[in-house]
XYZ file of C-alpha atoms in Angstrom:
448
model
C 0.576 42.482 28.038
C -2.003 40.105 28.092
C -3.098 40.112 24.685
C 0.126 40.182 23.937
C 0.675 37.007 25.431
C -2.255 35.728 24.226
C -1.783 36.261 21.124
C 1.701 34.616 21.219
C 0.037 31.261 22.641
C -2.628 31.141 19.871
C 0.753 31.923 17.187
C 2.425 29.045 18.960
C -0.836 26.653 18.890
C -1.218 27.163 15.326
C 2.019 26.761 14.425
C 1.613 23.096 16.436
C -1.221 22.046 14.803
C 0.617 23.027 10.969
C 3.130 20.447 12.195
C 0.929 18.246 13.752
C -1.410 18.419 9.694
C 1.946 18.194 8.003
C 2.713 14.706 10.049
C -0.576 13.006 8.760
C -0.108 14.652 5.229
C 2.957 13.049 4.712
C 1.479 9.678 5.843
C -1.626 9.831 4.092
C 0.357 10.289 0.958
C 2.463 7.719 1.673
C -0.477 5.285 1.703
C -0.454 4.782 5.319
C -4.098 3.118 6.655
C -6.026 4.822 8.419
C -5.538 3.863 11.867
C -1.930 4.247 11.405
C -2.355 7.943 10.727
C -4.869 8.624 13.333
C -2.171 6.948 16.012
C 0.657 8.442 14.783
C -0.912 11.779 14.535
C -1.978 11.372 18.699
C 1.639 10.725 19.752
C 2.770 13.879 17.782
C -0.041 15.808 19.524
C 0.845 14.525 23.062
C 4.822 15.469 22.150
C 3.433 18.962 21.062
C 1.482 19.068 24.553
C -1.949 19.461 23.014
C -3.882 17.227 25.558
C -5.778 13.568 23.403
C -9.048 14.866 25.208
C -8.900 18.404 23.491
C -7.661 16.838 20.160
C -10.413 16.548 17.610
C -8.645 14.466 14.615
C -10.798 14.061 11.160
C -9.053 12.317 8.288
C -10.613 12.382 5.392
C -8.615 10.697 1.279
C -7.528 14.498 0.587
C -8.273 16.376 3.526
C -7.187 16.736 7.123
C -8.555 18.568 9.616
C -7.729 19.396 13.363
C -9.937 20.816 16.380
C -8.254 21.678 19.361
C -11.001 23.537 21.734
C -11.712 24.037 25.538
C -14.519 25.688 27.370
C -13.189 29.156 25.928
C -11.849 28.747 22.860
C -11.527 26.215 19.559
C -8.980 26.398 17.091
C -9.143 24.953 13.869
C -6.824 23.884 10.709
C -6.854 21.884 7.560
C -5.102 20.546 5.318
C -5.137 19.137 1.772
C -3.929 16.013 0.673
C -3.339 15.392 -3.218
C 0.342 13.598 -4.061
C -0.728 10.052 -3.247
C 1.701 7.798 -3.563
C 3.188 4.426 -2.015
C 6.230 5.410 0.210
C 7.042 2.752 2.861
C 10.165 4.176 4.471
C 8.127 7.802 4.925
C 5.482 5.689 7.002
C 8.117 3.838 9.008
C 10.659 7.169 9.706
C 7.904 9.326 10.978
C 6.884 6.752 13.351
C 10.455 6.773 14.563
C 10.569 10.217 14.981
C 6.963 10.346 16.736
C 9.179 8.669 19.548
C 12.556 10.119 19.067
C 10.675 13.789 19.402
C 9.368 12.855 22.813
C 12.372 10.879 23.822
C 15.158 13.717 23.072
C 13.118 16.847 24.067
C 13.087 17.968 20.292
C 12.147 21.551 19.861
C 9.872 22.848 17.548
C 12.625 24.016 14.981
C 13.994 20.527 15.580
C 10.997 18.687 14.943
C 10.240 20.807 11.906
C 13.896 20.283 10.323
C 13.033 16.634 10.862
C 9.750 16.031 9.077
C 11.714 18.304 6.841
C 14.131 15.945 5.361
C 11.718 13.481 5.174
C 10.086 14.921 2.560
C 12.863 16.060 0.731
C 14.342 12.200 0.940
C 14.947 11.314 -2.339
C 13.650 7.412 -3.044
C 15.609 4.473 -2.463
C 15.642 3.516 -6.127
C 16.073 5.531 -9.455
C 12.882 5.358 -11.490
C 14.438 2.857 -14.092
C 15.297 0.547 -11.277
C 12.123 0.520 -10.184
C 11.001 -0.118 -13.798
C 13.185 -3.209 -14.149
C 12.323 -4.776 -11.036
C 8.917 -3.759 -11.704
C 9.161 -6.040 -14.862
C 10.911 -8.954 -13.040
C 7.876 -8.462 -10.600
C 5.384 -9.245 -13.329
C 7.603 -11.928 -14.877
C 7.387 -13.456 -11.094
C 3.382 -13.179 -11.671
C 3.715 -15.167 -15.158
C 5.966 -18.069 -13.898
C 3.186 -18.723 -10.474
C 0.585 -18.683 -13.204
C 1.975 -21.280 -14.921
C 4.327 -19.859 -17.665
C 7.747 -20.791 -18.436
C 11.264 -18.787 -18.004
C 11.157 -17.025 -21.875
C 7.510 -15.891 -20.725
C 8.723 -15.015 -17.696
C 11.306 -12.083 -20.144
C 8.777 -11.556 -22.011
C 6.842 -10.566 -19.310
C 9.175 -8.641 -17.938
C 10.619 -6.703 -20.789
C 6.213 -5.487 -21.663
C 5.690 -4.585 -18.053
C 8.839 -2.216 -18.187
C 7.571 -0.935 -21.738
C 4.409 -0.138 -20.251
C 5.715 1.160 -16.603
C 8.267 3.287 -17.958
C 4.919 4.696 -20.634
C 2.555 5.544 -17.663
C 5.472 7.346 -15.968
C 5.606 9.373 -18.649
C 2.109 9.966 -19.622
C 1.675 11.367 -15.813
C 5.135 14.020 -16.344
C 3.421 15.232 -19.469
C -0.011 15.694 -17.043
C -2.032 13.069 -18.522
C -4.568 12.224 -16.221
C -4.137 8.831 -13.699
C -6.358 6.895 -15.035
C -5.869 7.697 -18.798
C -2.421 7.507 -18.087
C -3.144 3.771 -17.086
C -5.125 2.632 -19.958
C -2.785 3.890 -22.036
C 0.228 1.863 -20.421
C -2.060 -1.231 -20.407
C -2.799 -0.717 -23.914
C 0.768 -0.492 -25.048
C 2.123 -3.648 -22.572
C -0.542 -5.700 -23.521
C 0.084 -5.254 -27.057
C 3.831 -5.795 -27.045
C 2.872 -8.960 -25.217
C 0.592 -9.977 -27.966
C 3.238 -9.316 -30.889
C 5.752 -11.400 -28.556
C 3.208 -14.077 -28.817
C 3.864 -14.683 -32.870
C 7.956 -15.348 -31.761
C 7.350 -18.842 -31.223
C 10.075 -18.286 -28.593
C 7.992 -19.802 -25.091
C 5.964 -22.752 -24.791
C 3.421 -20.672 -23.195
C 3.264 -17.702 -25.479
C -0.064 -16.099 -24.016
C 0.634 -15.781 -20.662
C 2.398 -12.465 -20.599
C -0.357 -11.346 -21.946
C -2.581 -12.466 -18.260
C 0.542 -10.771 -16.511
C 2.126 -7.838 -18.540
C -0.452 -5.303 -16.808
C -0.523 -6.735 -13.107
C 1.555 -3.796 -11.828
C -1.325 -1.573 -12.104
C -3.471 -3.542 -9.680
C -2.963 -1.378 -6.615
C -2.932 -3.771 -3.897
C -2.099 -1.817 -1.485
C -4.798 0.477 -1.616
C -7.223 -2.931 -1.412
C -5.207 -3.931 1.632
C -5.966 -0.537 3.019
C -9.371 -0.210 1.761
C -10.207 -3.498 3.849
C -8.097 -2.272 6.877
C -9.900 0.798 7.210
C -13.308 -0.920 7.371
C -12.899 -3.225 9.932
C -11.509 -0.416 12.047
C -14.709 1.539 11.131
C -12.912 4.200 8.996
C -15.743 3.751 6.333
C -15.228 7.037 4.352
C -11.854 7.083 3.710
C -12.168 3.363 3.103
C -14.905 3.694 0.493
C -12.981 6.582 -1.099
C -9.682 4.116 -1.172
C -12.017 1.189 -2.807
C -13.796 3.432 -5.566
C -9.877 4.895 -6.343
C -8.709 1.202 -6.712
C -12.057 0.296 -8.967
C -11.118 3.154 -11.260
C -7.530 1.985 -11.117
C -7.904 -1.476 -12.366
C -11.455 -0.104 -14.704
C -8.930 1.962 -16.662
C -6.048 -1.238 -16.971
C -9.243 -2.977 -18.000
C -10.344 -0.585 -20.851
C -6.894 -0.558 -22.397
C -6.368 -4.523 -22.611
C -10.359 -4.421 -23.744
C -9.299 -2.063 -26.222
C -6.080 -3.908 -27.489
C -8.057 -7.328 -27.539
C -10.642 -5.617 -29.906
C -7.901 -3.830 -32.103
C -5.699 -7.337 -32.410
C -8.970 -9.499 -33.007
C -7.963 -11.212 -29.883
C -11.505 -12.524 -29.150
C -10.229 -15.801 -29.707
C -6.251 -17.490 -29.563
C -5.255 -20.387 -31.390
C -5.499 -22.653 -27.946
C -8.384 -24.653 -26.965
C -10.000 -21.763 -24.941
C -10.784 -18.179 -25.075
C -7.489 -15.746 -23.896
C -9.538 -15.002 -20.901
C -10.393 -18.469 -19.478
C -6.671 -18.886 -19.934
C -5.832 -21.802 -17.403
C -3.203 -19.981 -14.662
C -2.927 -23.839 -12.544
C 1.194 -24.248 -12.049
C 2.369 -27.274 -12.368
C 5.808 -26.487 -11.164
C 7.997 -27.347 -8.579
C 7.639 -25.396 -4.831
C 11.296 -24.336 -5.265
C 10.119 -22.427 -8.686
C 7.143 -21.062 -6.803
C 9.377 -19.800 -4.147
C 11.761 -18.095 -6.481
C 8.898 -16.621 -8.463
C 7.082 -15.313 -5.122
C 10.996 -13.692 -3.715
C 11.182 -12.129 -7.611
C 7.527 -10.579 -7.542
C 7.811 -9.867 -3.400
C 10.963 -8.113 -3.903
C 9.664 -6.210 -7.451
C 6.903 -4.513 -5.653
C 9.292 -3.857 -2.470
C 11.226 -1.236 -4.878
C 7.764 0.543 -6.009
C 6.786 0.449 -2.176
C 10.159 2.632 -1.275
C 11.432 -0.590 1.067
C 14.419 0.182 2.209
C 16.887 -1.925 0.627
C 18.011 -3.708 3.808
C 14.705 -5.334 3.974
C 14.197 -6.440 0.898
C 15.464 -10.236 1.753
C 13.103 -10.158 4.378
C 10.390 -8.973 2.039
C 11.303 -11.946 -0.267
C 10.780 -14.789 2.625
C 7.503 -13.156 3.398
C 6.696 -13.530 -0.310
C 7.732 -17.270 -0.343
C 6.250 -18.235 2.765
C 2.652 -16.362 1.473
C 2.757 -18.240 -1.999
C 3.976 -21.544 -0.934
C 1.350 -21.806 2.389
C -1.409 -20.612 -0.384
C -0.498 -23.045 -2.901
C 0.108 -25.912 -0.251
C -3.445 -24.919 1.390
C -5.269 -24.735 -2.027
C -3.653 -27.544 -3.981
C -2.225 -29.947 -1.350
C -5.523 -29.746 1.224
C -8.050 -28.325 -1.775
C -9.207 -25.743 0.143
C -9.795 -23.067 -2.762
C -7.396 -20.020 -3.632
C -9.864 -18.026 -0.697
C -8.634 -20.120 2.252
C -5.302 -20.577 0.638
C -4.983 -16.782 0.112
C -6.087 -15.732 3.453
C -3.599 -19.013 5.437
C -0.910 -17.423 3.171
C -1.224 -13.867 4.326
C -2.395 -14.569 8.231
C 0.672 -16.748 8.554
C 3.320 -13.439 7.315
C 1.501 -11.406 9.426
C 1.881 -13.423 12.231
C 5.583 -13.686 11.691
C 5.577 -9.863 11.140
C 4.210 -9.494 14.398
C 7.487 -10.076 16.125
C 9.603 -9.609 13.339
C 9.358 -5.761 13.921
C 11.061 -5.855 16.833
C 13.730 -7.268 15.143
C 13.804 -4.417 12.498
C 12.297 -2.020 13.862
C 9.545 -1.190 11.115
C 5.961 -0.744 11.222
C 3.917 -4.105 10.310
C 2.820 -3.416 6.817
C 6.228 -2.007 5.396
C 7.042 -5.974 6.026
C 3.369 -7.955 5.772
C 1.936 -5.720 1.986
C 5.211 -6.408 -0.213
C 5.289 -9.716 0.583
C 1.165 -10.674 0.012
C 0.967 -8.499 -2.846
C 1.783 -11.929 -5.351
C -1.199 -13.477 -3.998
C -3.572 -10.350 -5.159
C -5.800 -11.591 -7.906
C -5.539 -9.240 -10.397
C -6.038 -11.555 -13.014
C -9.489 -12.550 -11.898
C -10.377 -8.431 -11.331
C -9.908 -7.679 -14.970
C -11.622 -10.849 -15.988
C -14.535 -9.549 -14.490
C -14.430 -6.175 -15.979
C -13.426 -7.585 -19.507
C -16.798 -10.407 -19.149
C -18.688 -7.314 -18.442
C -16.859 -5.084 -21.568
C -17.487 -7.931 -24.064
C -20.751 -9.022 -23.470
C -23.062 -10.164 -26.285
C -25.969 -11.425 -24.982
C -24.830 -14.760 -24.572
C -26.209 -16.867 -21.540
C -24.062 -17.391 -18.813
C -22.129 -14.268 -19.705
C -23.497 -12.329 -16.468
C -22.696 -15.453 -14.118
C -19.022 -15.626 -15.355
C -18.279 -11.728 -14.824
C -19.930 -12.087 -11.818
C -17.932 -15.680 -11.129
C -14.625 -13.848 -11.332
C -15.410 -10.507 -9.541
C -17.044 -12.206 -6.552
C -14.031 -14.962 -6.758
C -11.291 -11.607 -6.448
C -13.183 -9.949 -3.694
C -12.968 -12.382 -1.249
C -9.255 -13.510 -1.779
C -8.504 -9.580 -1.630
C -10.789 -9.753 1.575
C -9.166 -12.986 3.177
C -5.610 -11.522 2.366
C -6.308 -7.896 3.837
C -7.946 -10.612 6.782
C -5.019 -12.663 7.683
C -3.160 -9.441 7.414
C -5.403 -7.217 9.847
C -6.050 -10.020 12.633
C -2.761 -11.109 13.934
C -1.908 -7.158 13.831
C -5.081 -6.329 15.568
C -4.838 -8.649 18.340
C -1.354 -7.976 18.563
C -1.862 -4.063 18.974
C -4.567 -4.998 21.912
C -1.272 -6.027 23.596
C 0.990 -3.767 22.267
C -0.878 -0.882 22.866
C -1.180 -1.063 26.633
C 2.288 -1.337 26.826
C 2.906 1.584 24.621
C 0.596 3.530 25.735
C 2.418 3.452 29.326
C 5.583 3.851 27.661
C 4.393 6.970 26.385
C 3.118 7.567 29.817
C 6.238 7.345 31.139
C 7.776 9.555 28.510
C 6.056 12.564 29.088
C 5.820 12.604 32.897
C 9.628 12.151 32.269
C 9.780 14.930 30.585
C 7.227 17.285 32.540
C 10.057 16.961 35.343
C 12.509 17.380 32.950
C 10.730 20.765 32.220
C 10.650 20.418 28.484
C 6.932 19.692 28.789
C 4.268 22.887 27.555
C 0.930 21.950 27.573
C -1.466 24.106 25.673
């Protein structure tokens, strides 16, 4: 009877800590940071009654693994992690259901059925929405560069050329990165044909913007996130991902500018010390910002009920960089970082208002400050080099330049949220206190 019973506990445990790997699986993939998971993954554990001082959590870019041992016995499972995607609504209804578990005395089953439909959720946008305001997105990029309203289309209509070509190229099971260059490639020269039109008074700048969807911002903000909270593996495996990212986006324009004979435009400079200075009005940068905010805000999964919200962050990021950098002369660094500590801080109480985590609100809305531009610049100073003096300090110029507004932006997005969850925590922490001793007298509490 006893091993019978025994070996009922260690079927129940096991199936606990499945549920308990399935929870950070589906946040990992959903490009959750780090700390998120880790927290998230506690407050399922103490729901499931595994006890925090038992719980061994290690969380790894594609792996999980959790150790749940005692004087007598350890128990361990793992699991892999290899769909990873950006899904913002998967991050924020888990950590809804982390509570509502607790809260309602879910079962098991119930839990299960929940994290269940989750996955099967389909996204709140069909993929050639997303491709459209993907393109709109860029074409928000081209006008805060400088470019006029035809660019802008232009923009727009390459970017959804070359979105709706790496989709593709990954259903067939090209790899990611190929997949990438490829789409580059192909925007890039679309946006170089466009160029011959004569249609915009700023005919080359689509070509600067056309391939800025690739740059995968979020996994910078992340990458940053999870070092300053001391995640360093997972955050070095995030920032070699992102370098491989934007390495292929910078091999296909390479390759396009050496097929076209693009080493030099018929403007004063060379197409990659294009000037990108506005000169517009703060009304057009705002509009631009909301476009490009609200763009990536369909790629992130937003749900659609946010998206105005998404597009304020956006203008107040753009217009408090641009006011800090041009107005004050500060630089794009300070200007970058201002711009994104400033949404954060808003986003701070904001989520109580609706009720979402902090980055499904703070990442769509700095993601038009990310310097993409300057990233590739480096990389392409590197591809082309000749042996020319001064060719080293300029790659070098532009990489160093994008590292530290990346930096500054992933900053002012980290600090108000950090000091905010020294607050926040306590409080949670004896909400969640309160929770389960509520439910140990309840009786719905088994601890293993």
């Amino acid at each position: 009877m006893n091993e019978t019973t025994n070996e009922e506990e260690v079927l129940l445990l096991r199936r606990k800590l499945d549920l308990l790997l399935r929870t950070g699986k589906m946040l990992m993939e959903s490009a959750a940071d780090t700390n998120r998971i880790e927290r998230n993954m506690k407050r399922v554990a103490a729901y499931l009654g595994i006890p925090e001082e038992k719980l061994h959590i290690d969380i790894r870019w594609t792996m999980l693994m959790v150790n749940v041992s005692d004087e007598r016995h350890s128990f361990s499972k793992f699991q892999k992690c290899e769909n990873h995607g950006i899904n913002m609504e998967t991050i924020s209804k888990i950590s809804k259901l982390s509570w509502r578990a607790i809260e309602q005395d879910y079962s098991l089953d119930k839990y299960e059925e929940e994290l269940e439909r989750i996955a099967r959720q389909k996204r709140n946008y069909t993929p050639y929405i997303v491709a459209v305001c993907t393109g709109f997105a860029c074409g928000g990029f081209c006008k805060l560069f400088g470019g006029d309203w035809i660019a802008f289309l232009i923009t727009a209509i390459c970017t959804f050329v070359g979105f709706r070509t790496r989709a593709r190229c990954i259903e067939f099971g090209i790899n990611v990165y190929m997949s990438i260059a490829i789409s580059a490639f192909l925007c890039t020269c679309l946006a170089y044909a466009f160029s011959f039109s004569g249609w915009s008074s700023t005919p080359y700048h689509p070509l600067l913007a056309c391939a800025l969807y690739i740059v995968p911002g979020v996994p910078l903000i992340n990458f940053v996130d999870d070092m300053i909270d001391n995640h360093l593996l997972v955050g070095i495996t995030r920032a070699a991902n992102t370098m491989m990212m934007v390495g292929g986006m910078a091999f296909g324009i390479a390759f396009a500018m050496r097929l076209l004979v693009m080493n030099d435009v018929t403007i004063d400079q060379k197409f990659s010390e294009l000037s990108m200075v506005p000169h517009d009005t703060y009304w057009v940068y705002a509009v631009a910002a909301a476009i490009a905010a609200m763009g990536f805000a369909t790629i992130f999964n937003v749900q659609k009920r946010l998206l105005w919200v998404v597009a304020a962050g956006g203008v107040i990021a753009v217009c408090t960089r641009n006011f800090v950098n041009f107005e004050l002369g500060y630089g794009p660094v300070i200007g970058s970082f201002m711009g994104s500590f400033v949404v954060s801080l808003i986003a701070v109480k904001a989520v109580h208002w609706f009720h979402v985590p902090n980055h499904v609100l703070t990442i769509p809305s700095v993601i038009p400050m990310v310097p993409g531009v300057l990233m590739y610049r480096s990389l392409l100073a590197l591809i082309n080099m000749r042996g020319v003096v001064g060719e080293v300090t300029l790659a070098f110029s532009n990489g160093i330049n994008s590292a530290l507004i990346i930096f500054c932006i992933a900053l002012g997005v980290a600090v108000p949220n950090i000091f905010a969850r020294r607050y926040i925590a306590k409080d949670r922490q004896r909400f969640l206190t309160q929770m389960l001793a509520e439910r140990r007298a309840r009786g719905k509490f088994i601890e293993w």
